[in-house]
Coordinates of C-alpha atoms in Angstrom, one line a residue:
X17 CA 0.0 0.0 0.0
X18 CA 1.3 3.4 -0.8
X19 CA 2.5 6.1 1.6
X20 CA 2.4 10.0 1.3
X21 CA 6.0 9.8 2.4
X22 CA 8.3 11.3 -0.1
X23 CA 12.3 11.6 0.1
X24 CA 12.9 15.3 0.8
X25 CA 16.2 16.8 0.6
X26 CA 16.7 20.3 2.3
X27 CA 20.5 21.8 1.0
X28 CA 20.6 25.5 2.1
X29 CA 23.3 27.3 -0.1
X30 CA 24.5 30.8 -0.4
X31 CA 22.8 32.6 -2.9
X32 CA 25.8 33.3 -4.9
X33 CA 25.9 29.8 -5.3
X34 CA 21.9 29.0 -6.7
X35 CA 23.5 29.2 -10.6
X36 CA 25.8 26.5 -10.2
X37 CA 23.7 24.1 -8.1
X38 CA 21.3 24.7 -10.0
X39 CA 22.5 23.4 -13.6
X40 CA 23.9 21.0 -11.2
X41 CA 20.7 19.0 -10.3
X42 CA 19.3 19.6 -13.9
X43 CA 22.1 17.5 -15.3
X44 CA 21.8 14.7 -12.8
X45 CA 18.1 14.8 -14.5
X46 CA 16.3 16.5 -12.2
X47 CA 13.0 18.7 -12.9
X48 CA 12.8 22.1 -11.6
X49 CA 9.1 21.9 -10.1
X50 CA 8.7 25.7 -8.2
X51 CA 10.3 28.3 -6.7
X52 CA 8.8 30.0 -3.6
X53 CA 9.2 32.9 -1.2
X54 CA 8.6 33.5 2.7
X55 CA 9.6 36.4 4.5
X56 CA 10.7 34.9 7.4
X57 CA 11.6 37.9 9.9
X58 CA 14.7 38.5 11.2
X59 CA 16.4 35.3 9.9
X60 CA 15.5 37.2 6.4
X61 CA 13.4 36.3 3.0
X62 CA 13.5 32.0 2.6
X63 CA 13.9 31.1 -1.2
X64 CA 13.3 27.5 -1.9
X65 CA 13.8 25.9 -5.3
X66 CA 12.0 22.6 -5.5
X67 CA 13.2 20.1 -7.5
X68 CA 11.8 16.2 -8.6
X69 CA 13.8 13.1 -10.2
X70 CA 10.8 11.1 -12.1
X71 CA 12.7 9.0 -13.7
X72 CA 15.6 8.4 -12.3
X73 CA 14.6 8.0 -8.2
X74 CA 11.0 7.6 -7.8
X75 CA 9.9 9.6 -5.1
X76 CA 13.3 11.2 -4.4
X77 CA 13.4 15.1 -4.2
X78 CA 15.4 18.3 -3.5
X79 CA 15.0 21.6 -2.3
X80 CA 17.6 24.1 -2.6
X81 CA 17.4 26.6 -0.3
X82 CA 19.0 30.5 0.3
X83 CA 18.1 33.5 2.7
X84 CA 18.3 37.0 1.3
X85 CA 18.7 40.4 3.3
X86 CA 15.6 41.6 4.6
X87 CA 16.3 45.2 3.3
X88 CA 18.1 44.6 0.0
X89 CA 17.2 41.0 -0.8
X90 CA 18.7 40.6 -4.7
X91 CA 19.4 36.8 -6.0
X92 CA 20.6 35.9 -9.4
X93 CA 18.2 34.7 -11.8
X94 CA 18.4 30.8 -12.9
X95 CA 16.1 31.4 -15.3
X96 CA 18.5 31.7 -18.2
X97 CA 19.5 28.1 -17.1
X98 CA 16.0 26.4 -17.1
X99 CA 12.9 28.5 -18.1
X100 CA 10.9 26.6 -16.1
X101 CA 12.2 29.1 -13.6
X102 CA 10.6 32.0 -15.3
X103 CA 7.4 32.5 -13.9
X104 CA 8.0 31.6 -10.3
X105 CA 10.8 34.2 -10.2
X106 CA 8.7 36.7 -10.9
X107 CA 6.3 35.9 -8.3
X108 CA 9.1 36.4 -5.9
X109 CA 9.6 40.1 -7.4
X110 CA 6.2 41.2 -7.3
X111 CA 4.9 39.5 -3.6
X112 CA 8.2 40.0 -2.0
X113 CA 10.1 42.7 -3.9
X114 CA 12.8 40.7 -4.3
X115 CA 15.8 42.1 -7.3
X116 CA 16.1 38.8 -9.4
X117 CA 19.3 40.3 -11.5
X118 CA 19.7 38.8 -14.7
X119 CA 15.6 37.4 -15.4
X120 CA 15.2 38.3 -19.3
X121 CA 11.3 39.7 -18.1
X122 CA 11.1 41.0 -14.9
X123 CA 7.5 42.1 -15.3
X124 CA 4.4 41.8 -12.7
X125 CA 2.1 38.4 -13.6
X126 CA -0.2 40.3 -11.5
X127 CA 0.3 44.2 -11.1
X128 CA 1.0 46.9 -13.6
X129 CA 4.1 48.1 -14.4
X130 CA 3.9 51.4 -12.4
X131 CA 1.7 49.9 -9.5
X132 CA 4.2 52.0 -7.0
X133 CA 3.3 55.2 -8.0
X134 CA -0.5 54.1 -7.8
X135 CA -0.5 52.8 -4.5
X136 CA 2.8 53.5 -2.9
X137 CA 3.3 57.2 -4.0
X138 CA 1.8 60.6 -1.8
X139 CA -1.0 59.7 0.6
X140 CA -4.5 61.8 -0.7
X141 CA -4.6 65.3 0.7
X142 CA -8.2 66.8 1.8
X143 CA -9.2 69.6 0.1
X144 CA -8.2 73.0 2.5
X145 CA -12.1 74.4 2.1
X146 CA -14.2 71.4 1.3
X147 CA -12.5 69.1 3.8
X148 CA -12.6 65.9 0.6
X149 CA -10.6 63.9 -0.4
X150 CA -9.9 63.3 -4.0
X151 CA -11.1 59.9 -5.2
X152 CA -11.0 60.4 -9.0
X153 CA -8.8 57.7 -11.0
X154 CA -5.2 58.9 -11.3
X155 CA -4.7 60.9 -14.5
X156 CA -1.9 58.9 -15.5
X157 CA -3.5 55.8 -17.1
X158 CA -2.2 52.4 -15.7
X159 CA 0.5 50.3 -18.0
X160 CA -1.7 47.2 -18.7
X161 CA 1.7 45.5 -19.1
X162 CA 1.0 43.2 -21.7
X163 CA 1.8 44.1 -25.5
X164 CA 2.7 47.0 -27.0
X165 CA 3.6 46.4 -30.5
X166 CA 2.9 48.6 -32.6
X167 CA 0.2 46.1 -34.7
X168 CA -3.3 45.3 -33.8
X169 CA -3.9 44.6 -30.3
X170 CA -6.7 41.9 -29.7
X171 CA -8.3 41.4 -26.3
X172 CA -9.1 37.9 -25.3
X173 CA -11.1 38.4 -22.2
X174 CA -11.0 39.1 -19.0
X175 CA -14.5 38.0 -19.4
X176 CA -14.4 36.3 -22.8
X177 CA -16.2 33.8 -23.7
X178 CA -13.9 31.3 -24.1
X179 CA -13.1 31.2 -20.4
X180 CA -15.0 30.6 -18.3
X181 CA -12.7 32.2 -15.7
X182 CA -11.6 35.2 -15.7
X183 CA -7.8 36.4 -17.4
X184 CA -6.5 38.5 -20.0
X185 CA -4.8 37.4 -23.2
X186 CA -3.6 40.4 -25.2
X187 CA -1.9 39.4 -28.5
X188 CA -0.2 41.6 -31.2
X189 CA -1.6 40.5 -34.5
X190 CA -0.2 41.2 -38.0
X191 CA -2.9 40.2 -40.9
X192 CA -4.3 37.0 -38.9
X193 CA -0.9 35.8 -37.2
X194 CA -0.2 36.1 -33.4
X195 CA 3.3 37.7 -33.2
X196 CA 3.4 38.1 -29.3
X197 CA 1.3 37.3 -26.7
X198 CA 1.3 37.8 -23.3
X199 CA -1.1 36.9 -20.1
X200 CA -2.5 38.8 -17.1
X201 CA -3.9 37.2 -14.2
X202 CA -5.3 38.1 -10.7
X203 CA -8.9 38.1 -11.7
X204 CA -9.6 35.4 -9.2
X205 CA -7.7 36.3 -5.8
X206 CA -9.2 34.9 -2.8
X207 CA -5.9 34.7 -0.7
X208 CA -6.1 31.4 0.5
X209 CA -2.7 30.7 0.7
X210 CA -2.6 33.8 3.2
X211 CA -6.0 32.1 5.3
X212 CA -4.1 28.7 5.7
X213 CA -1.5 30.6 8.3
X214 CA -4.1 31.7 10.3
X215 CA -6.7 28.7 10.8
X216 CA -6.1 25.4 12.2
X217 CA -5.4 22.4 9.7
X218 CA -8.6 20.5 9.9
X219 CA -10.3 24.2 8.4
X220 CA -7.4 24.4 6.5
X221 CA -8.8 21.0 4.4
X222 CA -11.9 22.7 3.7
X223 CA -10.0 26.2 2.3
X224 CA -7.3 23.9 -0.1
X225 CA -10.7 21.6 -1.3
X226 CA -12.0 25.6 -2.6
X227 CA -8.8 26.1 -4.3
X228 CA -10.4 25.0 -7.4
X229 CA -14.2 22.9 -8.1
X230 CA -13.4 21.0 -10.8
X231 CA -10.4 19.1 -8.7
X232 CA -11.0 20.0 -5.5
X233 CA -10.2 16.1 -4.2
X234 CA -6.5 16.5 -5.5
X235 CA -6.1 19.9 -3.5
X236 CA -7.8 18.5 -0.5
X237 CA -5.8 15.0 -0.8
X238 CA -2.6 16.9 -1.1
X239 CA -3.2 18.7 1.8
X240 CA -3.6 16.1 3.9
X241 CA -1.0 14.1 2.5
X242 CA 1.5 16.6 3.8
X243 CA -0.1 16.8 7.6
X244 CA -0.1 13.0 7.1
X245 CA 3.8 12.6 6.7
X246 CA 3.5 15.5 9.0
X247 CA 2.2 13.4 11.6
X248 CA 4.1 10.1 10.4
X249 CA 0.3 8.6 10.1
X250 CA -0.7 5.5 8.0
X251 CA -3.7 6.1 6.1
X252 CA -6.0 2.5 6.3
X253 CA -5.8 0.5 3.5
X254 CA -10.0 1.2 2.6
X255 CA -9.1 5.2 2.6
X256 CA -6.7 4.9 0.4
X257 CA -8.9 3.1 -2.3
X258 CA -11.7 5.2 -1.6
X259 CA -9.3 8.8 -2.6
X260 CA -8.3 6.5 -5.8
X261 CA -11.9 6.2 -6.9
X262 CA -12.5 9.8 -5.9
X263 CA -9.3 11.3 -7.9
X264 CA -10.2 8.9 -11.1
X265 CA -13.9 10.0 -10.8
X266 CA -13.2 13.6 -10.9
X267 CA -10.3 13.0 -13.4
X268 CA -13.6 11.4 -15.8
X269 CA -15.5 14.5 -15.2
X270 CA -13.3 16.8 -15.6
X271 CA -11.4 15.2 -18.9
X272 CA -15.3 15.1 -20.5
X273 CA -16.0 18.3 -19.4
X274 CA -12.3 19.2 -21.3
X275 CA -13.2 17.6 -24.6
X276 CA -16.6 19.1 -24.9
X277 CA -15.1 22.8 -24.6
X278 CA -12.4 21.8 -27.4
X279 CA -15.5 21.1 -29.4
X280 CA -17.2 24.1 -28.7
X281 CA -14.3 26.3 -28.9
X282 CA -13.7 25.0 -32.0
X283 CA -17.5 26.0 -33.3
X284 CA -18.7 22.0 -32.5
X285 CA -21.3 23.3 -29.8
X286 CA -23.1 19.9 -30.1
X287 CA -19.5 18.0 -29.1
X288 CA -20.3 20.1 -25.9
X289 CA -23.4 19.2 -25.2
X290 CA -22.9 15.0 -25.9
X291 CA -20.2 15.6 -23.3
X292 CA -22.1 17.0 -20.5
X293 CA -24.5 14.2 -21.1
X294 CA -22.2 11.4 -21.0
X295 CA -20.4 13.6 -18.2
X296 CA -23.7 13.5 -15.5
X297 CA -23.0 9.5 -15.2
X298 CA -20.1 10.8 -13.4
X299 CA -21.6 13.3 -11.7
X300 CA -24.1 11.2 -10.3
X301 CA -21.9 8.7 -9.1
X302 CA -19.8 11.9 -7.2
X303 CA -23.3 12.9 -5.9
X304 CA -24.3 9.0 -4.6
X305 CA -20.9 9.0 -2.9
X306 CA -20.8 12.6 -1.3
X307 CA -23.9 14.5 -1.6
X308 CA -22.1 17.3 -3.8
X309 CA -21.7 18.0 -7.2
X310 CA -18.8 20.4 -6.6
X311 CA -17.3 20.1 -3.4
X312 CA -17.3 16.1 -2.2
X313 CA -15.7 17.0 1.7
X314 CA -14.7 13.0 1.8
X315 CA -11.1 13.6 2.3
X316 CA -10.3 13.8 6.1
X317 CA -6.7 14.3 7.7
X318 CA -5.7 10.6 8.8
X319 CA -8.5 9.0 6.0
X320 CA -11.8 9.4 4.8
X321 CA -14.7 10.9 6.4
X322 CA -17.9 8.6 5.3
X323 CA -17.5 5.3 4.1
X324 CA -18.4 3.9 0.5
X325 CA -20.8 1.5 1.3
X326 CA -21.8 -1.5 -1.2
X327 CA -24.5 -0.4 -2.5
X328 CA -22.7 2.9 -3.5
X329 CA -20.0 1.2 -5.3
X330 CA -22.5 -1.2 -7.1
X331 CA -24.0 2.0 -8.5
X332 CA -20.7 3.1 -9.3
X333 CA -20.3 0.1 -11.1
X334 CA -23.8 0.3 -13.0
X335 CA -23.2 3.5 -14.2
X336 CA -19.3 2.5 -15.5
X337 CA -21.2 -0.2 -17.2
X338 CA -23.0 2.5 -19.1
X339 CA -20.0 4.8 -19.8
X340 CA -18.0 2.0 -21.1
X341 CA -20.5 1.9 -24.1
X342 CA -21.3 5.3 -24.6
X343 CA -18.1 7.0 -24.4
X344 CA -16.0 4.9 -26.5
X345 CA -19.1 6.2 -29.1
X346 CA -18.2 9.7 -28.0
X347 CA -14.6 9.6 -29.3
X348 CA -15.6 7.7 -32.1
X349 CA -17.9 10.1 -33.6
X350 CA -14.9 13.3 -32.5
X351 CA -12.5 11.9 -34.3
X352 CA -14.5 11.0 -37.7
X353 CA -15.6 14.7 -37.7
X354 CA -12.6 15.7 -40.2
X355 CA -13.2 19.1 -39.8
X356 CA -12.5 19.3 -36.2
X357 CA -9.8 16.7 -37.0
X358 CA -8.4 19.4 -39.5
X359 CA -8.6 22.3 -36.5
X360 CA -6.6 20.3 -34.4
X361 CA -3.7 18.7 -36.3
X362 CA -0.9 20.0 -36.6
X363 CA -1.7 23.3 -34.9
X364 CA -0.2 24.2 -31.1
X365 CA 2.4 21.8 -31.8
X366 CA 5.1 21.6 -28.5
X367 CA 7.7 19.1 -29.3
X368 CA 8.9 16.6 -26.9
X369 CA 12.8 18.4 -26.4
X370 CA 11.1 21.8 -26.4
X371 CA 8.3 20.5 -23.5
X372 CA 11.5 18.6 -21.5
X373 CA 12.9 21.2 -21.3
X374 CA 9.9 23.9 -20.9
X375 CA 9.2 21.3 -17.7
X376 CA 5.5 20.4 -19.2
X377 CA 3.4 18.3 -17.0
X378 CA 0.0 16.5 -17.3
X379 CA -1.6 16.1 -20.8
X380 CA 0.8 18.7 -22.2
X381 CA 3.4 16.8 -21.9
X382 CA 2.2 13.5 -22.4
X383 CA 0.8 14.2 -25.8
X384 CA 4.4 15.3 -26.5
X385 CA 5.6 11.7 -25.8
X386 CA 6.8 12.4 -22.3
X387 CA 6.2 9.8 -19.2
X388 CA 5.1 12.2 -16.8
X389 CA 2.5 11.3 -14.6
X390 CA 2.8 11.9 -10.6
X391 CA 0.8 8.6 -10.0
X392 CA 3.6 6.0 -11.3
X393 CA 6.3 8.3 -10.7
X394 CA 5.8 9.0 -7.0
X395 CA 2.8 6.5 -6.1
X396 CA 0.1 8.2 -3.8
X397 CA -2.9 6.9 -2.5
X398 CA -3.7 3.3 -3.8
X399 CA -2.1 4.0 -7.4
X400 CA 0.2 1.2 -6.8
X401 CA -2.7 -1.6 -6.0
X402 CA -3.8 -1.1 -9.1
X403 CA -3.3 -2.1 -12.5
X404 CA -3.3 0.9 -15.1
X405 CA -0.4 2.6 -17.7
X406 CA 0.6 5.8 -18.2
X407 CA -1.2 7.3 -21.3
X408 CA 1.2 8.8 -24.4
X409 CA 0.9 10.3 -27.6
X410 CA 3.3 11.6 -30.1
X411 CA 1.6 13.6 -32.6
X412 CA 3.1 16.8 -30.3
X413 CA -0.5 18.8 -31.1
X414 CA -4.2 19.8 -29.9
X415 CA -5.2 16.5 -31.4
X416 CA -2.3 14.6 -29.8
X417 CA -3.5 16.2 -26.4
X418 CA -7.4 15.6 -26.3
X419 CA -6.3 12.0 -27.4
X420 CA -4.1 11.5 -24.2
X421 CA -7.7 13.0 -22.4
X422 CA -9.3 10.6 -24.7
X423 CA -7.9 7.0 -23.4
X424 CA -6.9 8.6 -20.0
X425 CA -10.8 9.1 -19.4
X426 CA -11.0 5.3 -20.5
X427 CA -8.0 4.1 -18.2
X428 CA -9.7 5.8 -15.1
X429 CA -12.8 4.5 -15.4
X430 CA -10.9 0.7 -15.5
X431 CA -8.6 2.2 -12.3
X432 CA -12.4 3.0 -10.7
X433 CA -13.5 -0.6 -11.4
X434 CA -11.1 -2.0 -9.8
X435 CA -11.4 0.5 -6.9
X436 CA -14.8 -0.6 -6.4
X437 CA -14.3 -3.9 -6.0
X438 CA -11.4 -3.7 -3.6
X439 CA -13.3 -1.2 -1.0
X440 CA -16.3 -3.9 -0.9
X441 CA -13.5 -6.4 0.6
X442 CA -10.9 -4.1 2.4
X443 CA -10.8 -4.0 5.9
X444 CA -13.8 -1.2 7.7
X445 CA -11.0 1.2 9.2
X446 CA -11.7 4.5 7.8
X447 CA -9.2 6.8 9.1
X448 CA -5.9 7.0 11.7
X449 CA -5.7 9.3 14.5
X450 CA -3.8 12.3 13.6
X451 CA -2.5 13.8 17.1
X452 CA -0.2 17.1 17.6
X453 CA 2.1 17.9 14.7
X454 CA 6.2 18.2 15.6
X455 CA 7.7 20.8 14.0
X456 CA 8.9 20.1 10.3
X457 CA 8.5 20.9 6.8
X458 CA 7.2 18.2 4.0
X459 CA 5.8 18.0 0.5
X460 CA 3.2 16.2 -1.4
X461 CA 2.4 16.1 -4.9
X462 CA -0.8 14.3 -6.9
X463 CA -1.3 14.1 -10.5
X464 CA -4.8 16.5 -11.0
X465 CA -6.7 16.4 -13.9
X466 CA -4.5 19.0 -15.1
X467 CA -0.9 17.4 -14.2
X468 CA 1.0 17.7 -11.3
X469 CA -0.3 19.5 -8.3
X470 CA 2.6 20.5 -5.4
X471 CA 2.2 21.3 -1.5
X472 CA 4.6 22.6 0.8
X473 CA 3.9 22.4 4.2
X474 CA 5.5 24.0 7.3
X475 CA 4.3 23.0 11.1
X476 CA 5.8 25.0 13.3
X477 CA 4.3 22.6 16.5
X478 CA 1.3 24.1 16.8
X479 CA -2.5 23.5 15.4
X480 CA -1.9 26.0 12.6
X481 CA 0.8 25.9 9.7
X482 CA 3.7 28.0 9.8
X483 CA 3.2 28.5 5.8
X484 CA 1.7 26.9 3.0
X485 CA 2.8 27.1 -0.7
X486 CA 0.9 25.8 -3.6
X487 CA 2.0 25.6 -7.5
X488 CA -0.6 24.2 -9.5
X489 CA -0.3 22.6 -13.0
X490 CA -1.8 25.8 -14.8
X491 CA 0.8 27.8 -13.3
X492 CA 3.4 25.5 -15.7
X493 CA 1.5 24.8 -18.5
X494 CA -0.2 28.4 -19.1
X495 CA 3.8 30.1 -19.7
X496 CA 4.0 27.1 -22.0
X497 CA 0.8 28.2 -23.7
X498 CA 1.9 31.6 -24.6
X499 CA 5.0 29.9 -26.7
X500 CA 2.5 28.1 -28.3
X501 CA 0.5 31.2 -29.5
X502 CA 3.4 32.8 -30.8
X503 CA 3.0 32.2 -34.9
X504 CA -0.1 30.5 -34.6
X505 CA -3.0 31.9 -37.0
X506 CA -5.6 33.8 -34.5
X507 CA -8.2 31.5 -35.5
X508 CA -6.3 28.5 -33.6
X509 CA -5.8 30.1 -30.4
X510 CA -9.3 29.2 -28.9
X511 CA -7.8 25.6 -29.8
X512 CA -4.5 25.9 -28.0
X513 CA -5.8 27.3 -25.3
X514 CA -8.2 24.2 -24.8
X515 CA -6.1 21.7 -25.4
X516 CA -3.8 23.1 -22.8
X517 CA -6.9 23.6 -20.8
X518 CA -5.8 26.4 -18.1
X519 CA -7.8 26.6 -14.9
X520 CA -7.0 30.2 -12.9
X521 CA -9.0 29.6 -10.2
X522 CA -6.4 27.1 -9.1
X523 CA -3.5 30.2 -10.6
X524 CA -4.8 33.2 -9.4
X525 CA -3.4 35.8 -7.0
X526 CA -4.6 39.5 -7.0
X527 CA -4.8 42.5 -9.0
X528 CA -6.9 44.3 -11.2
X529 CA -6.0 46.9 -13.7
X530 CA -6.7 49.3 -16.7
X531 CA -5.6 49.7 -20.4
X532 CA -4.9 52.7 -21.9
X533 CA -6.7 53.2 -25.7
X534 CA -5.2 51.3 -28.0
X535 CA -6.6 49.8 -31.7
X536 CA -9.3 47.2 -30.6
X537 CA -10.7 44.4 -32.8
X538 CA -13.3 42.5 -31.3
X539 CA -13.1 38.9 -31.3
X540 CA -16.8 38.2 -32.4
X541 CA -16.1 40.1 -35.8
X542 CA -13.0 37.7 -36.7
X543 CA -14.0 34.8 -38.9
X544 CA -12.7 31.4 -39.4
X545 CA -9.3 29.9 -40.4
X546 CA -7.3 30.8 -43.6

């Protein structure tokens, strides 16, 4: 039975050092996962680059770890080494004002470029005779900090609708070709990462489960992974197989739910609408087993909170029974549609040495021919108990990745088969104690819907974390998505983007901002492929 326990490294080096370490681990074959800040007080700002070995040592991971100067906290950018670095050094400049010399864009994900002298500049004065203050918008228009080419700018949200989140795409288009792209986010801050230091870590479950709907099990079972090695618990055998049925089930819904949009972004609204049909088998199984639609609250620290009873899992079963026929019939009838066939070939196309090295994860990378996948790489849960493959293509395109979606939505409903009929025999225990955390740092990953999901826990001794961290698989796969804009004809990127299918609930931080006027084209008026 599989454990939550993975091999953590800690090396803290001097800072002058990160470069060469660095380059170090990625020719022993490592995979830069995340980088991540905490201002840790007088000890200074913590800087940890995480770090994985898939293939090489199962399980087996590093983080490299500096402090920087409180007051003038400056680190040299790796990012010219590995890319995969790009985006997470960044966050470290806007959140903690950190000088990352050497990044080759050191611009805000989240605020504009002249956020100081919005918020940061000369308090407002009261008026001398009317006593007011001045609340009109600054007469200096906000850098939207996007694209400023001197070509047509199109907007591509931040309520487009193609997402059904909130962002902002801004591309520089020549004729109908995307020369630049670029991608603004914040629309969807909640600061959970924030609440998590201040509530205990049985609330704590329920804020990581609302990190995102459509895979809330893999945030919640991440979470508790981490309090679990933590706590140096053993999750019963039953619990285990019961958050394997829940992560495959949601993997179904959510990989139909993926599919359908494709089809619909593509102008196949019916491709949508067989998918949300085939997808409410799924959703009724969720609801026979929770309750919920959405949230399922059946991941407990320690376990499970409700047992799946017989008569559950038969339904489960019944309804698997139906899926096997009609889905099968779904993908059939996709991929003799040649003109959707036609939209997706060939376009969005990430080869495998360009998405090694990029550091793609989930159905990116595996429809690029990589064997990426969190749940044979590092086992977690019951992934080990049963009999399944990792799912590959090699066409390196949209097509390649909704076929890895394809015959990963058939592999997890013959993982949830086999689920079923283990909990009916597995022994009743539901869930182990989980008493007063020591103090100590872990993390856990899990392969979401979306790829590979990372927690980084700190206990401190007491009932509530010292910090959490979370990098979620959009986070990797959205920078990837604006290389694969660039060149693309305008009329593929609502293809791209689905394929790559971005979720920034799970991304999102915080800001808003304004554009200044610029030449506008609205993306209604633009017609089809040429």
């Amino acid at each position: 039975m599989s454990k939550p326990h993975l091999n953590l490294i800690i090396r803290e080096i001097k800072a002058d050092t990160l470069g060469e370490e660095v380059s170090d681990l990625l020719e022993k074959g490592a995979r830069m996962i995340y980088t991540s800040g905490v201002d840790m007080g007088v000890r200074g700002i913590q800087v940890n680059y995480y770090f994985c070995f898939d293939h090489h040592e199962p399980s087996q991971h590093t983080i490299l770890r500096t402090y920087l100067d409180r007051k003038n906290p400056v680190i040299h950018s790796v990012t010219p080494v590995t890319s995969q670095a790009d985006w997470s050094e960044r966050e470290l400049i806007e959140f903690l004002g950190i000088t990352v010399e050497g990044h080759p864009n050191p611009t805000h994900l989240w605020l504009p470029l002249d956020w100081k002298e919005i918020y940061t500049g000369e308090k407002p004065v009261a008026h001398p005779d009317t006593e007011r203050i001045n609340t009109a918008p600054p007469v200096k228009p906000l850098k939207d900090n996007i694209v400023t080419l001197p070509l047509t700018t199109i907007p591509y949200g931040p309520y487009h609708p193609a997402f059904i989140e909130s962002n902002y795409l801004k591309m520089s288009v020549e004729d109908e070709v995307v020369r630049k792209a670029d991608l603004k986010l914040g629309f969807n801050h909640r600061g959970i990462i924030k609440l998590m230091e201040r509530r205990d870590y049985y609330k704590d479950l329920f804020l990581a489960e609302r990190v995102c709907g459509i895979c809330n099990t893999h945030h919640s079972l991440s979470f508790a992974m981490s309090v679990e090695d933590l706590a140096a618990v053993e999750v019963p055998q039953k619990a285990q197989m019961a958050r394997t049925l829940l992560c495959e089930m949601e993997r179904i819904q959510s990989h139909l739910l993926s599919i359908g949009l494709i089809g619909d972004l593509t102008g196949f609204r019916t491709m949508l609408m067989h998918a949300i049909r085939i997808r409410e088998e799924m959703q009724d199984c969720l609801e026979v087993v929770s309750g919920q639609r959405v949230t399922h609250g059946l991941i407990a620290l320690g376990g499970i909170r409700r047992d799946i009873t017989e008569n559950q899992t038969d339904f489960i079963l019944s309804k698997l029974k139906i899926m096997k026929k009609s889905v099968p019939q779904f993908f059939d009838q996709c991929q003799s549609n040649d003109v959707l066939m036609g939209r997706l070939k060939d376009v969005g196309i990430l080869k495998r040495e360009n998405a090694l090295k990029s550091g793609a994860i989930g159905p990116v990378a595996r429809g690029s021919g990589l064997r990426i996948d969190v749940r044979k790489n590092s086992p977690f849960a019951a992934y080990e108990d049963v009999d399944w493959d990792i799912v590959t293509e090699n066409g390196c395109d949209c097509l390649a990745r909704i076929k890895v979606k394809m015959r990963e939505t058939l592999m997890s409903m013959h993982i949830c088969e086999q689920c079923c009929d283990k909990i009916k025999i597995a022994p009743s225990s539901l869930a182990a104690k989980v008493n007063e955390l020591p103090c100590g740092e872990t993390i856990s990953r899990s392969e979401a819907p979306r790829g590979e999901l990372l927690y980084h826990v700190v206990s401190n001794g007491t009932n509530t974390p010292a910090f959490v961290r979370i990098r979620v698989p959009t986070f990797i796969n959205a920078r990837i998505m604006l290389e694969l804009i660039h060149g693309c004809w305008l009329a593929d990127v609502p293809a791209i983007i689905s394929s790559v299918d971005p979720c920034y609930s799970c991304t999102d931080r915080v800001t808003i901002f304004k554009g200044k006027e610029q030449s506008i084209v609205d993306m209604r008026s633009l017609g089809g492929r040429r």
